[in-house]
Amino acid sequence: MWQTYLWVALGSGVGGAARLLCSDIAERLVGIGFPWGTLSVNVLGSLLIGVAAALVVPAGRLEPGGALQQFLMVGILGGYTTFTAFSLQTLDLARNCDLGKAAGYVAATIDLCLAGAGGAVLTGAGQGRLAGRELTPAWPRCLLPPVRDGGARQ
């Protein structure tokens, strides 16, 4: 059992390094005004997890639950992007005709992840202000109320 964890850890390192490389390449090619690196990693990772899943189906070439599958799908592709698991799990729900669950999973993932990240950023910024440190505004400036007195936004 511990050997599987070791393989997954090794694969995660490979996947994480590949993610950084692909993100850097995408940003060099198209710039940093939009998260093209992350988008390209998520799309490529989702494509690759689909290929890997096709290899694991009953007539596939990989043993379901075997060390190679865990190394590739959980380790490398999981380290590359966790969006791979999200994509595959959503497809599994849809394939089982659980379309409501699939849609709910997509909505919950997006909503809760954005809420979690936003809440953490706001909490961290608030804690910084309480400690007397001025931080970059945590909330997008376009969503903040306008400053009416001509003063700087705090």
Short mmCIF file of C-alpha atoms in Angstrom, two decimals:
data_model
loop_
_atom_site.label_atom_id
_atom_site.label_comp_id
_atom_site.label_asym_id
_atom_site.label_seq_id
_atom_site.Cartn_x
_atom_site.Cartn_y
_atom_site.Cartn_z
CA MET A 1 0.00 0.00 0.00
CA TRP A 2 2.74 2.50 0.87
CA GLN A 3 4.33 1.82 -2.52
CA THR A 4 1.26 3.25 -4.24
CA TYR A 5 1.60 6.44 -2.20
CA LEU A 6 5.26 6.63 -3.18
CA TRP A 7 4.38 6.27 -6.88
CA VAL A 8 1.69 8.94 -6.57
CA ALA A 9 4.12 11.29 -4.81
CA LEU A 10 6.72 10.76 -7.51
CA GLY A 11 4.14 11.31 -10.25
CA SER A 12 2.89 14.46 -8.53
CA GLY A 13 6.38 15.93 -8.65
CA VAL A 14 6.64 15.18 -12.36
CA GLY A 15 3.18 16.64 -12.98
CA GLY A 16 3.88 19.78 -10.96
CA ALA A 17 7.11 20.44 -12.85
CA ALA A 18 5.30 19.86 -16.16
CA ARG A 19 2.57 22.31 -15.11
CA LEU A 20 5.13 25.02 -14.38
CA LEU A 21 6.91 24.39 -17.68
CA CYS A 22 3.69 24.48 -19.74
CA SER A 23 2.42 27.59 -17.96
CA ASP A 24 5.72 29.37 -18.54
CA ILE A 25 5.71 28.44 -22.24
CA ALA A 26 2.13 29.63 -22.70
CA GLU A 27 2.83 32.92 -20.93
CA ARG A 28 5.93 33.52 -23.07
CA LEU A 29 3.97 32.83 -26.24
CA VAL A 30 0.82 34.84 -25.55
CA GLY A 31 1.58 37.11 -22.59
CA ILE A 32 0.22 37.41 -19.08
CA GLY A 33 -2.88 39.60 -19.55
CA PHE A 34 -5.08 36.49 -19.29
CA PRO A 35 -4.33 33.23 -17.45
CA TRP A 36 -3.53 31.37 -20.69
CA GLY A 37 -1.00 29.18 -18.92
CA THR A 38 -3.55 27.86 -16.44
CA LEU A 39 -6.20 27.46 -19.11
CA SER A 40 -3.86 25.54 -21.39
CA VAL A 41 -2.73 23.28 -18.55
CA ASN A 42 -6.34 22.57 -17.54
CA VAL A 43 -7.44 21.82 -21.11
CA LEU A 44 -4.41 19.65 -21.89
CA GLY A 45 -4.71 17.87 -18.54
CA SER A 46 -8.39 17.15 -19.18
CA LEU A 47 -7.56 15.77 -22.62
CA LEU A 48 -4.83 13.56 -21.16
CA ILE A 49 -7.03 12.25 -18.32
CA GLY A 50 -9.59 11.28 -20.95
CA VAL A 51 -6.95 9.35 -22.86
CA ALA A 52 -5.76 7.69 -19.64
CA ALA A 53 -9.33 6.81 -18.65
CA ALA A 54 -9.87 5.19 -22.04
CA LEU A 55 -6.83 3.01 -21.36
CA VAL A 56 -8.33 1.82 -18.06
CA VAL A 57 -11.78 0.78 -19.29
CA PRO A 58 -12.42 -2.99 -19.08
CA ALA A 59 -10.90 -3.60 -22.51
CA GLY A 60 -8.14 -1.07 -21.88
CA ARG A 61 -4.41 -1.51 -21.49
CA LEU A 62 -3.98 -0.41 -17.86
CA GLU A 63 -5.05 -2.42 -14.84
CA PRO A 64 -7.81 -0.49 -13.01
CA GLY A 65 -6.47 0.65 -9.65
CA GLY A 66 -2.98 -0.63 -10.45
CA ALA A 67 0.25 1.16 -9.64
CA LEU A 68 0.73 2.41 -13.21
CA GLN A 69 -2.78 3.87 -13.31
CA GLN A 70 -2.26 5.57 -9.92
CA PHE A 71 1.15 6.91 -10.99
CA LEU A 72 -0.23 8.31 -14.24
CA MET A 73 -3.73 9.48 -13.35
CA VAL A 74 -3.47 10.45 -9.68
CA GLY A 75 0.23 11.28 -9.60
CA ILE A 76 1.34 12.87 -12.87
CA LEU A 77 -2.01 14.22 -14.08
CA GLY A 78 -3.17 15.10 -10.57
CA GLY A 79 0.06 16.99 -10.00
CA TYR A 80 -0.29 18.60 -13.42
CA THR A 81 -3.77 19.93 -12.65
CA THR A 82 -6.54 18.90 -10.29
CA PHE A 83 -8.91 20.00 -13.02
CA THR A 84 -8.33 16.54 -14.49
CA ALA A 85 -10.16 14.89 -11.61
CA PHE A 86 -12.96 17.46 -11.83
CA SER A 87 -13.36 16.82 -15.57
CA LEU A 88 -13.34 13.05 -15.28
CA GLN A 89 -15.71 12.98 -12.30
CA THR A 90 -18.15 15.28 -14.10
CA LEU A 91 -18.03 13.06 -17.18
CA ASP A 92 -18.61 9.97 -15.03
CA LEU A 93 -21.73 11.56 -13.53
CA ALA A 94 -23.00 12.52 -17.00
CA ARG A 95 -22.18 9.08 -18.43
CA ASN A 96 -24.29 7.55 -15.65
CA CYS A 97 -27.16 9.88 -16.68
CA ASP A 98 -26.85 11.83 -13.43
CA LEU A 99 -27.05 15.11 -15.35
CA GLY A 100 -28.47 17.02 -12.40
CA LYS A 101 -25.61 15.84 -10.21
CA ALA A 102 -23.10 16.67 -12.96
CA ALA A 103 -24.46 20.20 -13.33
CA GLY A 104 -24.64 20.61 -9.56
CA TYR A 105 -21.05 19.44 -9.19
CA VAL A 106 -19.86 21.93 -11.81
CA ALA A 107 -21.80 24.79 -10.23
CA ALA A 108 -20.79 23.87 -6.68
CA THR A 109 -17.13 23.49 -7.64
CA ILE A 110 -16.97 26.86 -9.34
CA ASP A 111 -19.06 28.71 -6.76
CA LEU A 112 -17.49 27.20 -3.66
CA CYS A 113 -13.92 27.41 -4.94
CA LEU A 114 -14.32 31.06 -5.89
CA ALA A 115 -16.06 31.80 -2.59
CA GLY A 116 -13.34 29.99 -0.65
CA ALA A 117 -10.51 31.78 -2.43
CA GLY A 118 -12.28 35.15 -2.25
CA GLY A 119 -13.15 34.71 1.41
CA ALA A 120 -9.58 33.77 2.25
CA VAL A 121 -8.18 36.76 0.36
CA LEU A 122 -10.61 39.12 2.07
CA THR A 123 -9.91 37.61 5.49
CA GLY A 124 -6.16 37.83 4.95
CA ALA A 125 -6.41 41.43 3.77
CA GLY A 126 -8.58 42.30 6.77
CA GLN A 127 -6.12 40.69 9.14
CA GLY A 128 -3.30 42.66 7.51
CA ARG A 129 -5.20 45.90 7.99
CA LEU A 130 -5.87 45.04 11.64
CA ALA A 131 -2.14 44.51 12.08
CA GLY A 132 -1.50 47.98 10.65
CA ARG A 133 -0.18 46.87 7.25
CA GLU A 134 -1.72 48.36 4.13
CA LEU A 135 -2.22 45.69 1.53
CA THR A 136 -3.26 45.78 -2.08
CA PRO A 137 -7.07 45.94 -2.16
CA ALA A 138 -8.38 42.41 -1.81
CA TRP A 139 -11.56 43.07 -3.75
CA PRO A 140 -11.49 43.98 -7.45
CA ARG A 141 -11.55 47.76 -7.79
CA CYS A 142 -14.38 47.53 -10.34
CA LEU A 143 -16.62 46.03 -7.62
CA LEU A 144 -15.80 48.60 -4.94
CA PRO A 145 -18.13 51.57 -4.42
CA PRO A 146 -16.84 54.75 -6.07
CA VAL A 147 -14.87 57.24 -4.01
CA ARG A 148 -16.99 60.40 -3.90
CA ASP A 149 -14.77 62.86 -2.02
CA GLY A 150 -11.86 62.62 -4.44
CA GLY A 151 -9.73 60.93 -1.80
CA ALA A 152 -7.75 57.78 -2.17
CA ARG A 153 -9.53 54.49 -1.64
CA GLN A 154 -8.38 52.81 1.56
#
